[in-house]
PDB file of C-alpha atoms in Angstrom:
ATOM      1  CA  MET A   1     152.887 150.385  92.620  1.00  0.00           C
ATOM      2  CA  ASP A   2     155.834 148.253  93.621  1.00  0.00           C
ATOM      3  CA  LEU A   3     154.217 147.514  96.973  1.00  0.00           C
ATOM      4  CA  ASP A   4     151.034 146.370  95.238  1.00  0.00           C
ATOM      5  CA  TRP A   5     153.064 143.966  93.083  1.00  0.00           C
ATOM      6  CA  VAL A   6     154.808 142.550  96.155  1.00  0.00           C
ATOM      7  CA  ALA A   7     151.467 142.106  97.942  1.00  0.00           C
ATOM      8  CA  THR A   8     150.006 140.312  94.917  1.00  0.00           C
ATOM      9  CA  PHE A   9     153.046 138.046  94.664  1.00  0.00           C
ATOM     10  CA  LEU A  10     152.894 137.144  98.354  1.00  0.00           C
ATOM     11  CA  LYS A  11     149.192 136.364  98.092  1.00  0.00           C
ATOM     12  CA  ASP A  12     149.559 134.223  94.966  1.00  0.00           C
ATOM     13  CA  TYR A  13     152.509 132.271  96.344  1.00  0.00           C
ATOM     14  CA  GLU A  14     151.493 132.146  99.975  1.00  0.00           C
ATOM     15  CA  TRP A  15     151.546 128.333  99.873  1.00  0.00           C
ATOM     16  CA  LEU A  16     155.167 128.334  98.653  1.00  0.00           C
ATOM     17  CA  ILE A  17     156.287 130.804 101.313  1.00  0.00           C
ATOM     18  CA  GLU A  18     154.588 128.716 104.002  1.00  0.00           C
ATOM     19  CA  TYR A  19     156.265 125.583 102.635  1.00  0.00           C
ATOM     20  CA  LEU A  20     159.708 127.202 102.728  1.00  0.00           C
ATOM     21  CA  LYS A  21     159.145 128.369 106.301  1.00  0.00           C
ATOM     22  CA  ASN A  22     158.221 124.849 107.381  1.00  0.00           C
ATOM     23  CA  MET A  23     161.377 123.448 105.732  1.00  0.00           C
ATOM     24  CA  VAL A  24     163.639 125.144 108.283  1.00  0.00           C
ATOM     25  CA  LYS A  25     163.520 122.216 110.725  1.00  0.00           C
ATOM     26  CA  PRO A  26     164.035 119.509 108.055  1.00  0.00           C
ATOM     27  CA  ALA A  27     167.006 121.510 106.803  1.00  0.00           C
ATOM     28  CA  ALA A  28     168.420 121.683 110.327  1.00  0.00           C
ATOM     29  CA  ALA A  29     168.059 117.901 110.578  1.00  0.00           C
ATOM     30  CA  LEU A  30     170.614 117.591 107.772  1.00  0.00           C
ATOM     31  CA  ALA A  31     173.238 117.974 110.495  1.00  0.00           C
ATOM     32  CA  VAL A  32     172.870 114.278 111.380  1.00  0.00           C
ATOM     33  CA  VAL A  33     173.329 113.369 107.707  1.00  0.00           C
ATOM     34  CA  LEU A  34     176.524 115.402 107.595  1.00  0.00           C
ATOM     35  CA  LEU A  35     177.674 113.493 110.677  1.00  0.00           C
ATOM     36  CA  ALA A  36     177.002 110.196 108.874  1.00  0.00           C
ATOM     37  CA  VAL A  37     178.883 111.440 105.797  1.00  0.00           C
ATOM     38  CA  ALA A  38     181.855 112.469 107.945  1.00  0.00           C
ATOM     39  CA  LEU A  39     181.927 109.078 109.668  1.00  0.00           C
ATOM     40  CA  SER A  40     181.727 107.282 106.315  1.00  0.00           C
ATOM     41  CA  TYR A  41     184.661 109.322 105.038  1.00  0.00           C
ATOM     42  CA  SER A  42     186.740 108.745 108.183  1.00  0.00           C
ATOM     43  CA  GLN A  43     186.140 104.980 107.999  1.00  0.00           C
ATOM     44  CA  ASN A  44     186.841 104.783 104.237  1.00  0.00           C
ATOM     45  CA  LEU A  45     183.374 103.311 103.544  1.00  0.00           C
ATOM     46  CA  SER A  46     182.977 105.248 100.285  1.00  0.00           C
ATOM     47  CA  LEU A  47     179.276 105.748 101.016  1.00  0.00           C
ATOM     48  CA  GLU A  48     179.346 109.540 101.089  1.00  0.00           C
ATOM     49  CA  GLY A  49     178.024 109.974  97.556  1.00  0.00           C
ATOM     50  CA  GLU A  50     175.267 107.408  98.028  1.00  0.00           C
ATOM     51  CA  MET A  51     174.216 108.999 101.331  1.00  0.00           C
ATOM     52  CA  ILE A  52     173.935 112.444  99.778  1.00  0.00           C
ATOM     53  CA  TYR A  53     172.109 111.063  96.732  1.00  0.00           C
ATOM     54  CA  SER A  54     169.685 109.070  98.913  1.00  0.00           C
ATOM     55  CA  VAL A  55     168.851 112.050 101.113  1.00  0.00           C
ATOM     56  CA  PHE A  56     168.401 114.349  98.108  1.00  0.00           C
ATOM     57  CA  ARG A  57     166.204 111.792  96.365  1.00  0.00           C
ATOM     58  CA  SER A  58     164.031 111.277  99.450  1.00  0.00           C
ATOM     59  CA  PHE A  59     163.667 115.054  99.823  1.00  0.00           C
ATOM     60  CA  LEU A  60     162.651 115.408  96.182  1.00  0.00           C
ATOM     61  CA  GLN A  61     160.230 112.476  96.239  1.00  0.00           C
ATOM     62  CA  LEU A  62     158.561 113.517  99.490  1.00  0.00           C
ATOM     63  CA  SER A  63     158.247 117.115  98.349  1.00  0.00           C
ATOM     64  CA  ILE A  64     156.577 116.074  95.100  1.00  0.00           C
ATOM     65  CA  ILE A  65     154.239 113.593  96.778  1.00  0.00           C
ATOM     66  CA  GLY A  66     153.372 116.221  99.377  1.00  0.00           C
ATOM     67  CA  PHE A  67     152.145 118.635  96.701  1.00  0.00           C
ATOM     68  CA  VAL A  68     150.363 115.818  94.849  1.00  0.00           C
ATOM     69  CA  LEU A  69     148.549 114.684  98.000  1.00  0.00           C
ATOM     70  CA  GLN A  70     147.626 118.268  98.832  1.00  0.00           C
ATOM     71  CA  PHE A  71     146.000 118.523  95.400  1.00  0.00           C
ATOM     72  CA  ILE A  72     144.218 115.161  95.724  1.00  0.00           C
ATOM     73  CA  PHE A  73     142.910 115.887  99.224  1.00  0.00           C
ATOM     74  CA  ASN A  74     141.385 119.141  98.002  1.00  0.00           C
ATOM     75  CA  GLN A  75     139.520 117.310  95.214  1.00  0.00           C
ATOM     76  CA  GLU A  76     137.608 114.874  97.447  1.00  0.00           C
ATOM     77  CA  ASN A  77     137.191 112.607  94.417  1.00  0.00           C
ATOM     78  CA  ALA A  78     137.131 108.826  94.864  1.00  0.00           C
ATOM     79  CA  GLY A  79     138.735 108.363  91.449  1.00  0.00           C
ATOM     80  CA  TRP A  80     141.998 109.787  92.765  1.00  0.00           C
ATOM     81  CA  ILE A  81     142.023 107.098  95.475  1.00  0.00           C
ATOM     82  CA  ILE A  82     141.907 104.327  92.865  1.00  0.00           C
ATOM     83  CA  LEU A  83     144.534 106.010  90.693  1.00  0.00           C
ATOM     84  CA  ALA A  84     146.966 106.578  93.587  1.00  0.00           C
ATOM     85  CA  TYR A  85     146.383 103.048  94.884  1.00  0.00           C
ATOM     86  CA  LEU A  86     147.065 101.407  91.511  1.00  0.00           C
ATOM     87  CA  PHE A  87     150.211 103.487  91.092  1.00  0.00           C
ATOM     88  CA  MET A  88     151.499 102.313  94.493  1.00  0.00           C
ATOM     89  CA  VAL A  89     150.681  98.687  93.641  1.00  0.00           C
ATOM     90  CA  PHE A  90     152.509  98.990  90.307  1.00  0.00           C
ATOM     91  CA  VAL A  91     155.672 100.400  91.896  1.00  0.00           C
ATOM     92  CA  ALA A  92     155.544  97.869  94.757  1.00  0.00           C
ATOM     93  CA  GLY A  93     155.019  94.943  92.376  1.00  0.00           C
ATOM     94  CA  TYR A  94     157.963  96.039  90.248  1.00  0.00           C
ATOM     95  CA  THR A  95     160.201  96.458  93.308  1.00  0.00           C
ATOM     96  CA  ALA A  96     159.250  93.093  94.847  1.00  0.00           C
ATOM     97  CA  GLY A  97     159.681  91.386  91.472  1.00  0.00           C
ATOM     98  CA  GLN A  98     163.175  92.840  91.174  1.00  0.00           C
ATOM     99  CA  ARG A  99     164.042  91.415  94.572  1.00  0.00           C
ATOM    100  CA  ALA A 100     163.020  87.928  93.418  1.00  0.00           C
ATOM    101  CA  LYS A 101     164.446  88.293  89.934  1.00  0.00           C
ATOM    102  CA  HIS A 102     164.946  84.540  89.414  1.00  0.00           C
ATOM    103  CA  VAL A 103     161.197  83.905  89.663  1.00  0.00           C
ATOM    104  CA  PRO A 104     159.639  84.020  86.165  1.00  0.00           C
ATOM    105  CA  ARG A 105     156.965  86.709  85.818  1.00  0.00           C
ATOM    106  CA  GLY A 106     157.973  87.829  89.279  1.00  0.00           C
ATOM    107  CA  LYS A 107     156.735  91.394  88.787  1.00  0.00           C
ATOM    108  CA  TYR A 108     153.335  90.137  87.621  1.00  0.00           C
ATOM    109  CA  VAL A 109     153.067  87.684  90.524  1.00  0.00           C
ATOM    110  CA  ALA A 110     154.056  90.353  93.035  1.00  0.00           C
ATOM    111  CA  GLY A 111     151.733  92.985  91.593  1.00  0.00           C
ATOM    112  CA  VAL A 112     148.661  90.740  91.493  1.00  0.00           C
ATOM    113  CA  SER A 113     149.367  89.365  94.979  1.00  0.00           C
ATOM    114  CA  ILE A 114     149.703  92.842  96.457  1.00  0.00           C
ATOM    115  CA  LEU A 115     146.590  94.017  94.612  1.00  0.00           C
ATOM    116  CA  VAL A 116     144.489  91.116  95.910  1.00  0.00           C
ATOM    117  CA  GLY A 117     145.783  91.177  99.495  1.00  0.00           C
ATOM    118  CA  THR A 118     145.560  94.913 100.039  1.00  0.00           C
ATOM    119  CA  GLY A 119     142.372  95.273  97.986  1.00  0.00           C
ATOM    120  CA  ILE A 120     140.497  92.748 100.131  1.00  0.00           C
ATOM    121  CA  THR A 121     141.771  94.390 103.313  1.00  0.00           C
ATOM    122  CA  MET A 122     140.791  97.897 102.166  1.00  0.00           C
ATOM    123  CA  PHE A 123     137.347  96.662 101.129  1.00  0.00           C
ATOM    124  CA  LEU A 124     136.723  95.171 104.582  1.00  0.00           C
ATOM    125  CA  LEU A 125     137.904  98.350 106.323  1.00  0.00           C
ATOM    126  CA  VAL A 126     135.480 100.453 104.288  1.00  0.00           C
ATOM    127  CA  VAL A 127     132.541  98.033 104.623  1.00  0.00           C
ATOM    128  CA  LEU A 128     133.045  97.813 108.406  1.00  0.00           C
ATOM    129  CA  ASN A 129     133.200 101.630 108.521  1.00  0.00           C
ATOM    130  CA  VAL A 130     136.652 101.629 110.083  1.00  0.00           C
ATOM    131  CA  PHE A 131     137.780 104.344 107.646  1.00  0.00           C
ATOM    132  CA  PRO A 132     135.703 106.599 105.389  1.00  0.00           C
ATOM    133  CA  PHE A 133     136.338 106.183 101.679  1.00  0.00           C
ATOM    134  CA  THR A 134     138.040 109.540 101.209  1.00  0.00           C
ATOM    135  CA  PRO A 135     141.527 110.378  99.862  1.00  0.00           C
ATOM    136  CA  ARG A 136     142.701 111.750 103.214  1.00  0.00           C
ATOM    137  CA  TYR A 137     142.188 108.370 104.889  1.00  0.00           C
ATOM    138  CA  MET A 138     142.442 105.734 102.190  1.00  0.00           C
ATOM    139  CA  ILE A 139     145.641 106.849 100.436  1.00  0.00           C
ATOM    140  CA  PRO A 140     147.834 106.785 103.600  1.00  0.00           C
ATOM    141  CA  VAL A 141     146.193 103.512 104.672  1.00  0.00           C
ATOM    142  CA  ALA A 142     146.823 101.960 101.256  1.00  0.00           C
ATOM    143  CA  GLY A 143     150.422 103.156 101.329  1.00  0.00           C
ATOM    144  CA  MET A 144     151.132 101.441 104.653  1.00  0.00           C
ATOM    145  CA  MET A 145     149.554  98.163 103.534  1.00  0.00           C
ATOM    146  CA  VAL A 146     151.160  98.128 100.081  1.00  0.00           C
ATOM    147  CA  GLY A 147     154.604  98.938 101.502  1.00  0.00           C
ATOM    148  CA  ASN A 148     154.510  96.092 104.018  1.00  0.00           C
ATOM    149  CA  ALA A 149     152.994  93.654 101.524  1.00  0.00           C
ATOM    150  CA  MET A 150     155.777  94.516  99.073  1.00  0.00           C
ATOM    151  CA  THR A 151     158.461  93.508 101.574  1.00  0.00           C
ATOM    152  CA  VAL A 152     156.678  90.277 102.507  1.00  0.00           C
ATOM    153  CA  ILE A 153     156.052  89.289  98.875  1.00  0.00           C
ATOM    154  CA  GLY A 154     159.681  89.819  97.887  1.00  0.00           C
ATOM    155  CA  VAL A 155     160.905  87.584 100.704  1.00  0.00           C
ATOM    156  CA  THR A 156     158.224  84.939 100.054  1.00  0.00           C
ATOM    157  CA  MET A 157     159.064  84.501  96.369  1.00  0.00           C
ATOM    158  CA  LYS A 158     162.800  84.459  96.899  1.00  0.00           C
ATOM    159  CA  GLN A 159     162.628  82.064  99.866  1.00  0.00           C
ATOM    160  CA  LEU A 160     160.233  79.675  98.111  1.00  0.00           C
ATOM    161  CA  ARG A 161     162.339  79.473  94.980  1.00  0.00           C
ATOM    162  CA  ASP A 162     165.584  79.017  96.934  1.00  0.00           C
ATOM    163  CA  ASP A 163     164.091  76.296  99.165  1.00  0.00           C
ATOM    164  CA  ILE A 164     162.773  74.313  96.223  1.00  0.00           C
ATOM    165  CA  LYS A 165     166.146  74.652  94.516  1.00  0.00           C
ATOM    166  CA  MET A 166     167.950  73.244  97.565  1.00  0.00           C
ATOM    167  CA  GLN A 167     165.532  70.319  97.828  1.00  0.00           C
ATOM    168  CA  LEU A 168     164.949  69.504  94.170  1.00  0.00           C
ATOM    169  CA  ASN A 169     165.450  65.780  94.716  1.00  0.00           C
ATOM    170  CA  LEU A 170     162.821  65.609  97.453  1.00  0.00           C
ATOM    171  CA  VAL A 171     160.306  67.569  95.389  1.00  0.00           C
ATOM    172  CA  GLU A 172     160.919  65.475  92.256  1.00  0.00           C
ATOM    173  CA  THR A 173     160.569  62.255  94.253  1.00  0.00           C
ATOM    174  CA  ALA A 174     157.236  63.426  95.660  1.00  0.00           C
ATOM    175  CA  LEU A 175     156.024  64.331  92.168  1.00  0.00           C
ATOM    176  CA  ALA A 176     157.129  60.939  90.835  1.00  0.00           C
ATOM    177  CA  LEU A 177     155.046  59.257  93.552  1.00  0.00           C
ATOM    178  CA  GLY A 178     151.931  61.113  92.384  1.00  0.00           C
ATOM    179  CA  ALA A 179     151.941  64.206  94.571  1.00  0.00           C
ATOM    180  CA  THR A 180     150.532  67.480  93.278  1.00  0.00           C
ATOM    181  CA  PRO A 181     152.796  70.560  93.176  1.00  0.00           C
ATOM    182  CA  ARG A 182     151.182  71.838  96.374  1.00  0.00           C
ATOM    183  CA  GLN A 183     151.698  68.531  98.177  1.00  0.00           C
ATOM    184  CA  ALA A 184     155.287  68.218  96.917  1.00  0.00           C
ATOM    185  CA  THR A 185     156.226  71.721  98.061  1.00  0.00           C
ATOM    186  CA  LEU A 186     154.079  72.013 101.180  1.00  0.00           C
ATOM    187  CA  GLN A 187     157.043  72.277 103.563  1.00  0.00           C
ATOM    188  CA  GLN A 188     158.838  74.787 101.349  1.00  0.00           C
ATOM    189  CA  VAL A 189     155.708  76.938 101.128  1.00  0.00           C
ATOM    190  CA  LYS A 190     155.241  76.862 104.901  1.00  0.00           C
ATOM    191  CA  ARG A 191     158.877  77.779 105.466  1.00  0.00           C
ATOM    192  CA  ALA A 192     158.676  80.676 102.986  1.00  0.00           C
ATOM    193  CA  LEU A 193     155.502  82.029 104.575  1.00  0.00           C
ATOM    194  CA  VAL A 194     156.864  81.738 108.115  1.00  0.00           C
ATOM    195  CA  THR A 195     160.107  83.453 107.115  1.00  0.00           C
ATOM    196  CA  SER A 196     158.374  86.344 105.351  1.00  0.00           C
ATOM    197  CA  LEU A 197     155.612  86.913 107.910  1.00  0.00           C
ATOM    198  CA  SER A 198     157.749  86.578 111.050  1.00  0.00           C
ATOM    199  CA  PRO A 199     159.065  90.190 110.969  1.00  0.00           C
ATOM    200  CA  VAL A 200     155.504  91.513 110.630  1.00  0.00           C
ATOM    201  CA  LEU A 201     154.280  89.392 113.535  1.00  0.00           C
ATOM    202  CA  ASP A 202     157.321  90.278 115.672  1.00  0.00           C
ATOM    203  CA  SER A 203     156.660  93.948 115.007  1.00  0.00           C
ATOM    204  CA  CYS A 204     153.045  93.443 116.042  1.00  0.00           C
ATOM    205  CA  LYS A 205     154.064  91.689 119.264  1.00  0.00           C
ATOM    206  CA  THR A 206     156.565  94.352 120.298  1.00  0.00           C
ATOM    207  CA  VAL A 207     154.734  97.494 119.143  1.00  0.00           C
ATOM    208  CA  GLY A 208     154.714 100.095 121.894  1.00  0.00           C
ATOM    209  CA  LEU A 209     157.303  98.208 123.935  1.00  0.00           C
ATOM    210  CA  ILE A 210     160.365  98.805 121.757  1.00  0.00           C
ATOM    211  CA  SER A 211     159.261 101.515 119.347  1.00  0.00           C
ATOM    212  CA  LEU A 212     156.341 103.826 118.701  1.00  0.00           C
ATOM    213  CA  PRO A 213     155.266 103.308 115.068  1.00  0.00           C
ATOM    214  CA  GLY A 214     154.934 106.129 112.579  1.00  0.00           C
ATOM    215  CA  ALA A 215     151.142 106.505 112.603  1.00  0.00           C
ATOM    216  CA  MET A 216     151.009 106.651 116.383  1.00  0.00           C
ATOM    217  CA  THR A 217     153.991 109.002 116.649  1.00  0.00           C
ATOM    218  CA  GLY A 218     152.574 111.291 113.990  1.00  0.00           C
ATOM    219  CA  MET A 219     149.254 111.640 115.792  1.00  0.00           C
ATOM    220  CA  ILE A 220     150.909 112.322 119.156  1.00  0.00           C
ATOM    221  CA  MET A 221     153.253 114.920 117.675  1.00  0.00           C
ATOM    222  CA  GLY A 222     150.275 116.431 115.869  1.00  0.00           C
ATOM    223  CA  GLY A 223     148.498 117.051 119.163  1.00  0.00           C
ATOM    224  CA  ALA A 224     146.238 113.992 119.482  1.00  0.00           C
ATOM    225  CA  SER A 225     145.931 112.216 122.803  1.00  0.00           C
ATOM    226  CA  PRO A 226     147.914 108.982 123.308  1.00  0.00           C
ATOM    227  CA  LEU A 227     144.652 107.056 123.671  1.00  0.00           C
ATOM    228  CA  GLU A 228     143.438 108.225 120.261  1.00  0.00           C
ATOM    229  CA  ALA A 229     146.846 107.401 118.788  1.00  0.00           C
ATOM    230  CA  ILE A 230     146.870 103.816 120.067  1.00  0.00           C
ATOM    231  CA  GLN A 231     143.379 103.211 118.705  1.00  0.00           C
ATOM    232  CA  LEU A 232     144.586 104.125 115.227  1.00  0.00           C
ATOM    233  CA  GLN A 233     147.786 102.109 115.631  1.00  0.00           C
ATOM    234  CA  ILE A 234     145.835  98.993 116.619  1.00  0.00           C
ATOM    235  CA  VAL A 235     143.825  99.297 113.407  1.00  0.00           C
ATOM    236  CA  VAL A 236     147.024  99.842 111.403  1.00  0.00           C
ATOM    237  CA  MET A 237     148.746  96.759 112.822  1.00  0.00           C
ATOM    238  CA  ASN A 238     145.651  94.621 112.215  1.00  0.00           C
ATOM    239  CA  MET A 239     145.331  95.694 108.601  1.00  0.00           C
ATOM    240  CA  ILE A 240     149.055  95.213 107.942  1.00  0.00           C
ATOM    241  CA  VAL A 241     148.957  91.644 109.282  1.00  0.00           C
ATOM    242  CA  GLY A 242     145.836  90.857 107.254  1.00  0.00           C
ATOM    243  CA  ALA A 243     147.092  92.350 103.989  1.00  0.00           C
ATOM    244  CA  ALA A 244     150.552  90.771 104.313  1.00  0.00           C
ATOM    245  CA  THR A 245     149.133  87.310 105.042  1.00  0.00           C
ATOM    246  CA  VAL A 246     146.628  87.312 102.173  1.00  0.00           C
ATOM    247  CA  SER A 247     149.223  88.708  99.751  1.00  0.00           C
ATOM    248  CA  SER A 248     151.919  86.185 100.660  1.00  0.00           C
ATOM    249  CA  ILE A 249     149.601  83.177 100.432  1.00  0.00           C
ATOM    250  CA  MET A 250     148.255  84.422  97.099  1.00  0.00           C
ATOM    251  CA  CYS A 251     151.845  84.785  95.934  1.00  0.00           C
ATOM    252  CA  THR A 252     152.649  81.106  96.565  1.00  0.00           C
ATOM    253  CA  TYR A 253     149.700  79.993  94.427  1.00  0.00           C
ATOM    254  CA  LEU A 254     150.696  82.300  91.580  1.00  0.00           C
ATOM    255  CA  CYS A 255     154.300  81.044  91.681  1.00  0.00           C
ATOM    256  CA  TRP A 256     153.418  77.421  90.919  1.00  0.00           C
ATOM    257  CA  PRO A 257     152.733  77.874  87.170  1.00  0.00           C
ATOM    258  CA  SER A 258     156.255  79.287  86.914  1.00  0.00           C
ATOM    259  CA  PHE A 259     157.806  76.443  88.905  1.00  0.00           C
ATOM    260  CA  PHE A 260     155.889  73.489  87.393  1.00  0.00           C
ATOM    261  CA  THR A 261     154.628  72.408  83.986  1.00  0.00           C
ATOM    262  CA  LYS A 262     151.017  71.393  83.348  1.00  0.00           C
ATOM    263  CA  ALA A 263     152.207  67.792  83.589  1.00  0.00           C
ATOM    264  CA  TYR A 264     153.350  68.421  87.206  1.00  0.00           C
ATOM    265  CA  GLN A 265     157.036  68.481  86.328  1.00  0.00           C
ATOM    266  CA  LEU A 266     159.562  70.972  87.655  1.00  0.00           C
ATOM    267  CA  GLN A 267     160.643  73.792  85.363  1.00  0.00           C
ATOM    268  CA  THR A 268     164.329  72.973  85.780  1.00  0.00           C
ATOM    269  CA  HIS A 269     165.530  76.120  84.015  1.00  0.00           C
ATOM    270  CA  VAL A 270     163.983  78.208  86.807  1.00  0.00           C
ATOM    271  CA  PHE A 271     166.291  76.605  89.356  1.00  0.00           C
ATOM    272  CA  SER A 272     169.410  76.275  87.226  1.00  0.00           C
ATOM    273  CA  SER A 273     170.729  79.814  87.764  1.00  0.00           C
TER     274      SER A 273
END
């Protein structure tokens, strides 16, 4: 009777047992974290607590998202794609808005910009039949695009606001001479876009020469051939560049109502802090 109960338990929780078995290697990798903690302690950096908290939080978050994705992939329902995508956009918009906290409605601007940039890119990928519209493909693809767009948007908003603040006199003079907000801030917008997009473009130019990106590495370690892996990575880099560019440009247009009045005057309180 006891053996029957054990057999039933093992069958019902086979997924959990398999998960715990596969966690042996990640647990062994904690050795490098302990090394970092020891070095932090020896150098009096006082980062030991934050390191341990960060690693624990990443473990918890990844474990939860792993089970959630496993559930979603088994459903094969397009509605889960939209729900997961909107959740990622919401979190990314909030995070990017926090980074540019001096920009009014920064979270709204970031969220809408990310939604538009990544949404257009995902639509083109599906229409061109690059990826099938299934959770297994679209959720990881959306995650990569949203994550990169989030970083670019945060830098764009912060850089644009800071540049205008440093050159208030030039911008006000241009406005006084009849320039529109776009004309008065054209150089600042260009500088913000170049600054935010440069890391993405540099990564694209050096991919494969300096580092093997995550998608490519994952496929190779999963048993795929290097040629198959580079085909996917080329698509990934293209979509990241496209989504980041559209999102950042959209962001600059959405920032103007916060920086200027309807009468084409600077909102001085935005740049006073």
